XYZ file of C-alpha atoms in Angstrom:
661
model
C 30.068 230.643 -168.031
C 33.504 230.450 -169.368
C 37.065 230.531 -167.497
C 38.771 228.498 -165.302
C 37.926 225.206 -166.386
C 34.971 226.166 -168.400
C 35.175 226.367 -171.769
C 33.934 228.189 -174.749
C 31.269 225.785 -175.809
C 29.234 226.888 -172.335
C 28.900 230.186 -173.074
C 25.516 231.461 -171.951
C 23.932 234.937 -171.787
C 22.286 236.550 -169.008
C 21.179 239.937 -167.570
C 19.545 241.743 -164.567
C 17.374 244.074 -164.675
C 16.274 246.208 -161.128
C 13.609 248.302 -159.650
C 13.621 249.817 -156.133
C 11.876 252.737 -154.925
C 11.681 253.919 -150.866
C 9.915 255.548 -149.418
C 10.869 257.509 -145.355
C 8.293 259.137 -143.207
C 9.989 261.117 -139.871
C 7.312 262.097 -136.895
C 8.974 264.956 -133.704
C 6.462 263.488 -131.736
C 7.924 265.473 -128.952
C 11.166 266.957 -127.656
C 12.120 263.735 -126.535
C 10.831 261.243 -128.651
C 11.554 260.960 -132.690
C 9.706 258.169 -134.934
C 10.492 257.261 -138.140
C 8.816 254.890 -140.961
C 10.920 253.050 -143.753
C 9.286 251.383 -146.596
C 10.766 249.326 -149.510
C 9.893 248.573 -152.530
C 12.499 246.177 -154.600
C 11.522 244.643 -158.168
C 14.668 242.432 -159.380
C 14.782 240.072 -162.515
C 17.749 237.960 -163.408
C 17.432 235.835 -166.724
C 20.530 232.853 -167.845
C 19.796 231.871 -171.816
C 22.241 229.032 -172.293
C 22.253 225.529 -174.428
C 21.223 222.218 -172.499
C 20.254 219.777 -175.925
C 24.389 218.959 -175.549
C 25.334 217.118 -172.674
C 28.350 218.133 -170.474
C 31.204 216.549 -170.075
C 32.821 217.263 -166.650
C 36.187 216.509 -165.973
C 36.962 217.242 -162.493
C 39.596 219.881 -162.235
C 40.613 219.867 -165.536
C 37.832 220.993 -168.278
C 34.171 221.067 -168.606
C 33.343 220.931 -171.670
C 30.064 220.636 -173.691
C 26.800 222.493 -173.360
C 25.758 224.843 -170.594
C 23.045 222.834 -169.000
C 21.143 226.562 -168.212
C 18.550 226.692 -170.855
C 16.022 229.343 -170.392
C 16.275 229.796 -167.191
C 14.837 233.247 -165.478
C 14.172 234.266 -161.306
C 11.749 237.247 -160.190
C 11.681 238.346 -156.874
C 9.350 241.122 -155.660
C 10.558 242.122 -152.055
C 8.806 244.163 -149.679
C 10.178 245.952 -146.617
C 8.691 248.091 -143.959
C 10.392 249.519 -140.830
C 9.659 251.237 -137.941
C 11.638 252.604 -134.913
C 11.276 254.899 -132.119
C 13.711 256.810 -129.786
C 12.961 258.427 -126.638
C 15.001 260.083 -124.639
C 14.525 260.264 -120.998
C 16.775 261.450 -118.535
C 19.842 259.486 -119.103
C 18.099 256.467 -121.465
C 17.982 257.058 -124.768
C 15.828 254.529 -125.012
C 15.222 252.961 -128.695
C 12.352 250.049 -129.951
C 10.934 249.148 -133.391
C 10.390 246.344 -135.935
C 10.881 245.424 -139.226
C 8.730 243.066 -141.098
C 10.303 241.507 -145.258
C 8.263 239.602 -147.766
C 9.873 238.120 -150.499
C 8.073 236.605 -153.074
C 10.039 234.292 -155.803
C 9.200 232.730 -159.138
C 11.882 231.173 -161.167
C 12.486 228.879 -163.822
C 15.359 226.706 -164.182
C 15.637 224.061 -166.895
C 19.234 223.530 -165.263
C 20.745 219.731 -166.743
C 17.435 218.937 -168.969
C 20.540 217.949 -171.232
C 22.710 215.434 -168.777
C 25.928 215.556 -167.839
C 28.642 212.680 -167.149
C 31.293 213.043 -164.707
C 35.219 211.594 -164.643
C 36.421 211.663 -161.350
C 39.195 210.108 -161.414
C 39.940 206.499 -160.440
C 41.992 205.063 -157.006
C 44.053 202.915 -159.134
C 43.794 201.100 -162.511
C 46.178 199.475 -164.904
C 49.005 200.935 -165.969
C 49.395 200.785 -170.093
C 52.970 200.732 -171.908
C 53.759 202.561 -175.147
C 51.135 200.102 -177.047
C 48.722 200.752 -174.803
C 48.794 197.438 -173.364
C 48.538 196.663 -169.776
C 51.882 196.598 -168.021
C 52.432 192.874 -165.609
C 54.170 193.426 -162.251
C 54.125 189.631 -162.263
C 53.005 186.997 -165.112
C 49.146 187.504 -164.659
C 48.787 189.615 -162.597
C 48.520 193.756 -163.882
C 50.237 196.979 -162.783
C 48.020 199.506 -161.173
C 48.325 203.484 -160.422
C 45.854 206.246 -160.015
C 44.916 207.759 -162.329
C 44.054 211.425 -162.520
C 40.554 213.052 -164.055
C 41.965 213.377 -167.892
C 43.380 210.475 -168.292
C 40.311 208.345 -167.281
C 38.571 210.449 -169.548
C 41.208 209.172 -172.212
C 41.786 206.343 -171.613
C 37.666 206.029 -172.192
C 37.927 207.904 -175.562
C 40.799 205.423 -176.707
C 39.090 201.914 -175.714
C 35.835 203.758 -177.781
C 37.894 204.491 -180.574
C 39.510 201.156 -180.193
C 36.214 199.275 -180.488
C 36.349 197.739 -176.280
C 32.973 197.237 -174.988
C 31.751 198.874 -172.523
C 32.866 196.287 -169.798
C 36.306 196.102 -170.996
C 36.381 199.931 -171.043
C 35.794 199.900 -167.542
C 38.591 197.314 -166.534
C 40.942 199.256 -168.158
C 40.069 202.699 -165.803
C 37.630 204.247 -168.542
C 35.028 204.975 -168.174
C 32.336 207.777 -166.683
C 32.245 207.925 -162.921
C 28.191 209.438 -162.798
C 25.527 210.914 -165.353
C 23.370 213.305 -163.791
C 20.273 214.474 -165.730
C 16.963 216.640 -164.540
C 13.490 216.311 -165.988
C 9.942 217.379 -165.644
C 8.466 221.373 -165.036
C 11.432 223.880 -164.326
C 8.514 226.500 -162.378
C 8.388 227.452 -158.876
C 7.334 229.813 -156.699
C 7.289 230.895 -152.579
C 7.217 232.991 -150.173
C 8.484 234.011 -147.403
C 7.587 236.105 -144.229
C 9.918 237.454 -141.313
C 9.763 240.018 -138.712
C 12.272 241.218 -136.216
C 11.151 243.469 -133.075
C 13.320 244.663 -131.150
C 14.725 247.616 -127.838
C 17.701 249.024 -126.426
C 18.462 251.333 -123.760
C 21.302 252.766 -123.321
C 21.562 253.927 -119.792
C 24.760 256.630 -119.615
C 25.139 255.396 -115.707
C 27.968 257.938 -114.775
C 29.479 260.522 -117.128
C 31.941 258.073 -117.376
C 30.120 254.954 -117.701
C 27.233 253.786 -120.515
C 25.985 250.210 -120.092
C 23.372 249.181 -123.038
C 20.911 246.424 -122.747
C 19.260 245.737 -125.760
C 16.522 242.433 -126.772
C 15.612 241.148 -130.681
C 13.210 238.320 -132.019
C 13.287 236.790 -135.420
C 10.865 234.944 -136.801
C 10.119 233.516 -140.161
C 8.051 231.586 -142.423
C 9.065 227.810 -144.065
C 11.198 226.556 -140.972
C 8.974 225.589 -137.932
C 11.396 227.439 -135.533
C 9.603 229.926 -132.964
C 12.625 230.311 -130.358
C 14.994 233.125 -132.081
C 15.645 235.915 -129.292
C 18.572 237.722 -129.707
C 20.031 239.317 -126.662
C 22.494 242.125 -126.342
C 24.810 243.460 -123.843
C 27.253 246.781 -124.041
C 29.606 248.418 -121.560
C 32.153 252.041 -121.973
C 34.496 252.649 -119.725
C 36.796 255.437 -118.946
C 38.624 256.180 -115.981
C 40.278 259.450 -115.044
C 43.436 259.693 -115.133
C 45.420 262.529 -112.378
C 44.756 265.263 -114.525
C 40.911 264.422 -114.424
C 41.319 263.502 -118.146
C 40.198 259.932 -120.034
C 42.769 258.908 -121.957
C 41.863 255.142 -121.964
C 38.593 253.527 -122.850
C 37.356 250.183 -122.335
C 34.673 248.017 -123.775
C 32.782 244.906 -124.178
C 30.495 243.722 -125.149
C 28.180 240.354 -126.301
C 25.045 239.504 -128.276
C 23.158 236.733 -130.510
C 22.643 237.462 -134.249
C 20.562 235.449 -136.526
C 21.047 234.594 -139.906
C 17.593 234.054 -142.080
C 17.515 230.532 -143.365
C 17.502 231.584 -147.479
C 14.099 231.139 -149.218
C 16.446 229.683 -152.022
C 16.667 226.325 -149.927
C 13.398 226.406 -149.614
C 12.407 226.419 -153.272
C 15.108 222.994 -153.921
C 13.057 221.052 -151.772
C 10.239 222.190 -152.915
C 11.168 221.741 -157.295
C 13.580 218.609 -156.874
C 10.643 216.957 -154.866
C 10.187 213.643 -156.920
C 6.855 215.314 -158.497
C 7.811 218.952 -160.095
C 11.189 218.028 -161.408
C 12.939 214.436 -160.932
C 16.895 213.993 -160.205
C 18.851 211.565 -161.343
C 21.984 210.228 -160.832
C 23.855 207.125 -161.725
C 27.200 205.968 -160.308
C 29.199 204.323 -162.968
C 26.765 204.826 -166.181
C 27.829 202.266 -168.647
C 26.127 203.893 -172.106
C 28.568 207.317 -172.370
C 28.405 209.661 -174.254
C 24.817 208.238 -175.567
C 22.448 209.957 -173.489
C 19.422 207.960 -172.269
C 15.565 209.360 -171.554
C 14.591 210.420 -168.667
C 11.535 207.477 -169.308
C 14.262 204.615 -169.949
C 15.918 205.341 -166.691
C 12.519 205.319 -165.093
C 12.042 202.079 -166.704
C 14.937 200.506 -165.105
C 13.910 200.850 -161.550
C 16.692 204.096 -161.661
C 15.280 206.258 -158.244
C 15.350 210.410 -158.679
C 17.032 212.439 -155.807
C 15.134 214.151 -153.418
C 15.694 217.307 -151.224
C 13.593 218.316 -147.856
C 13.700 220.649 -145.303
C 14.814 219.001 -141.914
C 11.361 219.587 -139.485
C 14.062 220.669 -136.351
C 15.715 223.229 -138.604
C 16.716 226.012 -136.621
C 18.276 229.214 -138.003
C 21.359 229.770 -137.335
C 23.095 231.968 -134.933
C 26.000 233.148 -133.422
C 27.345 234.523 -129.971
C 29.934 236.838 -130.138
C 31.975 237.887 -127.518
C 34.327 241.345 -127.748
C 36.988 243.028 -125.629
C 38.464 246.409 -126.737
C 41.231 248.469 -124.659
C 41.241 252.095 -126.997
C 44.297 255.199 -125.499
C 44.817 258.180 -126.901
C 48.453 258.478 -127.458
C 50.651 261.801 -127.882
C 50.992 263.304 -131.125
C 47.222 263.018 -132.469
C 47.689 258.994 -132.011
C 45.407 256.411 -131.133
C 45.746 252.830 -130.070
C 42.928 249.992 -130.070
C 43.404 246.381 -129.110
C 40.567 244.309 -129.734
C 40.073 240.418 -128.579
C 37.043 238.901 -130.321
C 35.312 235.160 -129.963
C 32.069 233.457 -132.345
C 30.582 230.592 -131.545
C 28.054 230.174 -134.219
C 25.705 226.891 -133.632
C 22.944 225.875 -136.360
C 25.187 227.155 -139.167
C 22.747 224.633 -142.482
C 24.679 221.580 -144.069
C 22.978 219.569 -146.572
C 22.845 215.929 -146.292
C 22.399 213.105 -148.156
C 20.770 210.546 -145.068
C 20.331 207.345 -147.606
C 23.554 206.927 -147.516
C 25.386 203.840 -148.262
C 25.713 202.606 -144.281
C 29.864 202.503 -144.198
C 31.698 198.915 -144.321
C 28.806 197.621 -146.477
C 30.412 198.550 -149.979
C 32.198 196.039 -152.106
C 35.323 196.133 -152.069
C 37.214 193.830 -155.800
C 40.777 193.643 -155.627
C 41.090 195.122 -152.718
C 39.269 198.747 -154.197
C 36.183 199.928 -152.656
C 33.580 200.190 -155.997
C 31.815 203.403 -155.425
C 28.205 203.564 -155.924
C 27.222 199.628 -153.583
C 26.556 199.203 -149.932
C 23.085 199.283 -148.198
C 21.282 202.354 -147.407
C 19.767 203.073 -143.694
C 15.893 203.958 -145.129
C 16.562 201.277 -148.588
C 17.163 201.231 -151.761
C 13.813 202.147 -153.324
C 14.472 205.806 -151.895
C 17.375 206.566 -153.580
C 19.071 209.803 -152.335
C 17.254 212.227 -150.325
C 19.063 215.477 -149.370
C 18.177 217.577 -146.541
C 18.946 220.741 -145.286
C 20.333 220.201 -141.756
C 21.496 222.367 -138.987
C 24.328 220.535 -137.511
C 27.124 223.338 -138.225
C 29.512 224.249 -135.806
C 32.047 228.041 -135.913
C 34.451 229.282 -134.031
C 36.904 231.669 -134.014
C 39.708 234.051 -131.759
C 40.446 237.278 -133.398
C 42.902 239.658 -132.173
C 43.317 243.277 -133.765
C 45.381 245.411 -133.486
C 44.274 249.515 -134.530
C 46.810 252.335 -134.987
C 45.803 256.030 -136.517
C 47.624 258.458 -136.403
C 47.541 262.309 -137.906
C 51.037 263.770 -137.393
C 50.797 266.740 -138.676
C 48.352 268.160 -141.135
C 50.609 267.028 -144.076
C 51.124 263.605 -142.977
C 48.782 260.664 -141.335
C 48.895 257.175 -141.333
C 45.859 254.197 -140.326
C 46.748 250.507 -140.153
C 45.286 246.875 -138.176
C 46.950 243.902 -137.588
C 44.712 240.508 -137.172
C 45.343 237.396 -135.985
C 42.764 235.096 -137.006
C 42.047 231.936 -136.137
C 38.195 229.860 -137.379
C 37.480 226.509 -137.600
C 34.369 225.111 -138.411
C 32.780 221.543 -140.421
C 31.028 223.801 -142.654
C 31.772 226.365 -145.138
C 28.369 226.779 -147.004
C 25.276 225.267 -148.576
C 23.144 225.324 -151.291
C 22.746 223.211 -154.123
C 25.129 220.403 -154.541
C 28.554 219.720 -154.673
C 28.962 222.150 -152.397
C 31.223 222.913 -149.050
C 27.934 222.723 -147.436
C 27.529 218.886 -147.628
C 30.439 216.646 -145.180
C 32.457 213.971 -146.502
C 30.924 211.750 -144.742
C 27.016 211.236 -143.639
C 27.438 209.267 -140.572
C 30.274 211.497 -138.910
C 30.127 215.473 -139.151
C 33.060 215.687 -136.317
C 35.546 215.067 -138.923
C 35.255 217.572 -140.789
C 35.748 219.737 -137.897
C 39.408 221.824 -138.894
C 40.377 225.418 -140.443
C 37.574 227.366 -142.258
C 38.615 228.234 -145.467
C 37.637 232.089 -144.584
C 40.772 231.867 -142.155
C 43.612 234.249 -143.058
C 46.205 234.081 -139.811
C 48.109 236.759 -140.558
C 46.756 240.047 -142.300
C 48.014 243.844 -141.950
C 46.958 246.624 -144.068
C 48.512 250.238 -143.791
C 46.904 253.404 -145.475
C 48.913 256.571 -145.447
C 48.212 260.324 -146.525
C 51.238 262.606 -146.695
C 51.863 266.314 -148.755
C 54.846 265.961 -150.682
C 56.618 269.284 -153.213
C 53.972 271.397 -155.561
C 50.862 270.190 -153.699
C 51.439 266.646 -154.370
C 49.449 264.075 -151.828
C 50.674 260.529 -151.841
C 48.289 258.019 -150.173
C 50.322 254.173 -150.244
C 48.330 251.389 -149.460
C 49.842 248.307 -148.152
C 48.119 244.616 -147.993
C 49.839 242.126 -146.416
C 47.587 238.179 -145.614
C 48.046 235.224 -145.139
C 47.416 232.762 -147.705
C 44.134 231.129 -147.694
C 43.471 226.975 -146.754
C 41.626 224.537 -149.006
C 40.327 221.287 -149.143
C 42.551 218.298 -150.477
C 40.164 215.749 -151.527
C 39.895 212.973 -153.612
C 37.911 213.676 -156.823
C 36.022 210.212 -156.077
C 32.694 209.585 -154.575
C 33.607 206.753 -152.205
C 31.050 206.859 -149.971
C 27.806 206.644 -152.404
C 25.850 209.800 -151.221
C 26.467 210.942 -154.837
C 29.206 213.411 -153.949
C 32.904 213.719 -154.744
C 33.899 215.424 -151.577
C 35.422 212.485 -149.894
C 38.806 213.197 -148.242
C 42.641 210.693 -148.854
C 44.372 209.307 -145.785
C 48.043 209.875 -144.935
C 49.767 206.852 -146.184
C 50.927 204.231 -143.772
C 51.454 201.458 -146.050
C 53.262 203.131 -149.577
C 53.260 199.965 -151.005
C 49.442 200.079 -151.433
C 48.110 201.051 -155.236
C 46.513 203.635 -154.238
C 49.495 206.109 -152.862
C 49.658 208.895 -154.127
C 52.625 210.752 -153.995
C 52.691 214.755 -154.316
C 55.420 217.457 -153.029
C 52.924 217.679 -150.357
C 53.166 213.662 -149.015
C 52.131 210.405 -149.306
C 48.070 210.562 -149.434
C 45.748 207.513 -150.533
C 43.690 207.408 -152.364
C 41.077 204.593 -151.318
C 41.649 205.240 -147.113
C 41.661 201.740 -145.074
C 41.725 200.807 -141.610
C 44.586 202.026 -139.430
C 44.408 205.452 -141.898
C 44.469 209.274 -140.613
C 42.269 211.607 -143.208
C 43.597 214.285 -144.118
C 42.022 217.268 -141.828
C 39.439 219.157 -143.575
C 40.986 222.216 -145.334
C 44.541 220.377 -144.854
C 46.342 222.933 -147.502
C 47.466 226.731 -148.162
C 48.042 228.714 -150.410
C 50.307 231.489 -151.506
C 50.516 234.255 -149.095
C 48.601 238.240 -150.879
C 51.087 240.919 -151.117
C 49.662 244.245 -152.779
C 51.754 247.647 -152.469
C 49.515 250.328 -153.727
C 49.597 253.845 -153.870
C 47.629 256.974 -155.284
C 49.175 260.747 -156.122
C 46.797 263.188 -156.226
C 46.529 267.209 -157.038
C 43.648 269.192 -155.440
C 42.361 272.676 -156.484
C 40.793 274.709 -154.386
C 38.789 277.547 -156.172
C 35.474 279.497 -155.807
C 34.617 281.345 -152.518
C 35.225 280.153 -148.704
C 31.685 278.951 -147.471
C 32.887 278.897 -143.848
C 35.242 276.300 -141.780
C 35.395 273.074 -142.951
C 33.519 273.502 -146.287
C 34.206 271.522 -149.539
C 36.337 269.304 -147.897
C 36.310 265.968 -147.022
C 38.427 265.009 -144.144
C 41.554 263.793 -143.205
C 42.777 260.662 -143.163
C 43.328 260.741 -139.303
C 39.703 260.913 -138.700
C 37.321 257.786 -140.258
C 34.164 259.110 -141.771
C 31.232 257.697 -140.038
C 30.456 254.489 -141.737
C 33.853 254.249 -144.040
C 35.802 251.266 -144.588
C 39.183 250.905 -145.147
C 38.327 249.333 -149.487
C 35.486 250.889 -149.823
C 34.841 254.444 -152.423
C 34.523 256.013 -149.166
C 38.173 256.309 -148.348
C 38.952 258.451 -151.503
C 37.630 261.497 -149.844
C 40.225 260.775 -146.747
C 42.679 260.618 -149.532
C 41.421 263.958 -150.686
C 43.050 266.675 -147.879
C 40.260 268.239 -148.325
C 39.238 271.677 -148.161
C 38.112 274.923 -147.206
C 37.516 276.272 -150.966
C 33.981 275.766 -152.216
C 34.985 273.290 -155.299
C 37.839 271.184 -155.158
C 39.553 269.587 -158.740
C 41.691 266.548 -157.973
C 43.400 265.283 -160.083
C 45.290 261.824 -159.062
C 46.961 258.918 -160.594
C 46.278 255.749 -158.855
C 49.001 252.282 -158.834
C 47.522 249.096 -158.200
C 49.726 246.521 -157.184
C 53.009 249.048 -158.327
C 55.290 246.190 -157.727
C 52.980 243.621 -160.359
C 53.207 240.771 -157.633
C 51.474 237.944 -158.915
C 49.039 236.457 -156.272
C 48.387 233.110 -156.957
C 44.744 231.832 -156.316
C 42.534 229.188 -156.946
C 44.694 226.173 -155.776
C 43.313 222.379 -156.966
C 42.513 220.631 -153.795
C 41.747 217.218 -155.748
C 44.424 214.847 -155.509
C 43.130 212.571 -158.416
C 43.343 215.647 -160.445
C 46.295 216.551 -163.218
C 46.526 220.254 -161.622
C 46.516 219.036 -158.297
C 48.938 221.759 -155.824
C 48.259 224.639 -159.210
C 46.603 227.599 -158.867
C 44.272 228.847 -161.049
C 43.565 232.080 -160.880
C 44.676 235.441 -159.129
C 43.923 236.270 -156.123
C 41.537 239.573 -156.951
C 43.412 241.796 -154.147
C 41.031 242.291 -150.951
C 37.716 242.981 -152.363
C 36.186 246.027 -152.741
C 39.076 248.249 -154.554
C 39.245 252.029 -154.472
C 38.895 254.411 -156.678
C 36.179 252.098 -159.084
C 37.984 248.968 -158.034
C 41.842 249.714 -159.438
C 43.418 248.055 -156.134
C 41.317 245.103 -155.765
C 41.281 244.588 -160.082
C 40.144 241.568 -160.467
C 43.439 240.026 -162.632
C 45.711 241.945 -160.325
C 48.375 242.349 -161.926
C 50.006 246.177 -162.259
C 47.073 248.896 -163.033
C 47.385 252.346 -162.908
C 44.011 254.353 -163.247
C 43.911 257.976 -164.213
C 41.134 259.809 -162.097
C 39.403 263.877 -161.952
C 37.025 263.956 -159.374
C 35.137 267.169 -158.568
C 34.097 267.978 -154.950
C 31.357 270.503 -153.874
């Protein structure tokens, strides 16, 4: 729980215990039919123990201090899964059909934030102070104003308290907490969720060089009222003949619908914060920092708890995916493939405060919007109502060029390049504050822009080559464009309790809410006529990772036939192997036909020790705005125990001994 912005005081203990049992039964029904049944049971227990008696102090994108605010939390999950499918061959048809059934039973205790959290988001405009902490006036009686970042707001608060100023005087100087939140009640909640998905598929070999695949899948689950989840699939593979009758080109095309299940954790959140089981209070601009009021005191002051619901019309998210690829065999055992992928996703999940103040009704003092004010459509007595909706949208167009070349027994090379373009208006959903909540709950399209998942250009090269003294060199190169990140003010201007509002491109540089940055001038309190900055407007640094594996294999033991003891050359990817997972090790070894193979190797990750920064701060009112706070850990996964995907991404040498038999 510590690191990046969290101080050591927020550390907590955690642990996970997993039990898993699997049973498979296969029946050869006839010469043309095989049936397989699989059953799995898994029990998972996770726990976290941390101090939730000390309130947390959150200074946005600067530091988080105080307690861990976790308490004694635990989650128990019992997972049952039953799958039965049958494969039947009939003439030129291969037909598969079956069903998967799953059930999850979840019990969770989460006394999170029972000690309370004070948040400092920064101030769009506050009086400028001189070296003696006196207000600077631009003209008699008119104070000079300027934006305060989150840590300056926190410093002003501590300064005012040390001088014995009243809460209102501290607030007038730009100090005081932006928000206070606290939870209470019964932390124990449980639920169960069931889903089923029958399917049927027919691979029809219409001609020796033409195969057509047709399929249909139906998905259904409890906890949502959605019974329309039919998922058709269509695929075609065609290999035209050339003059000699050989087929060197394969054209493939496919289309399919794919559904995501609505996670039981969302239902759990709605059951937990229903204003009865647990209560969650959020107070804007509290006047009691650093003292934490009791929940009874908040209730007596007519403070209303926030609550959560699942939209009755919630639909399971799905995507429509279309793929066209052309694969061509070239001389010298080389294959080249070009693939175009189009993805259109609908009904992605979002968490929206549907009782946020109506735009234009917030109070404005001195030309500055007062957060937390305004008229609420469901009335002030309803409080903040967070609704899990399915109004998200995602679009992707991607071109991938892949080559696989086994030039000789001693040298092979695999690589791919992708050009990717992604747009969406949501990145995920969970408990706030999360990217799954819109910046403007009254206009979801305002967030449609670059997806945070987009890496515009990406190049991977993996090689395997022989060297003197029986050594094998395996370079692995990764080059990738930087990741987009969102530019937000860091304040909650629209009153939805989430600091996800984005600034505007400054049209009037004389406004006191304008902040000049290396990326341009942005207005932290947008006014009519200004253009809101698009979502994920900024881009982080590119990723450069050059890696090398040097290995030597020693074969011994009696020979046991062609290919025994070997794991294949890099020229052909084993089924299920992916660049970046451990299965790539086998391709890099080169193999042999001895009964035993001992491979000794050295893996050098990021051999040029190039710094790959990540975790960029996009909060305008943060003292670290535009700066990286983490190191990019590479492409993930890792080879050989994660060496190439080292979290620190510094140069790393890993020595490895591997016995294959």
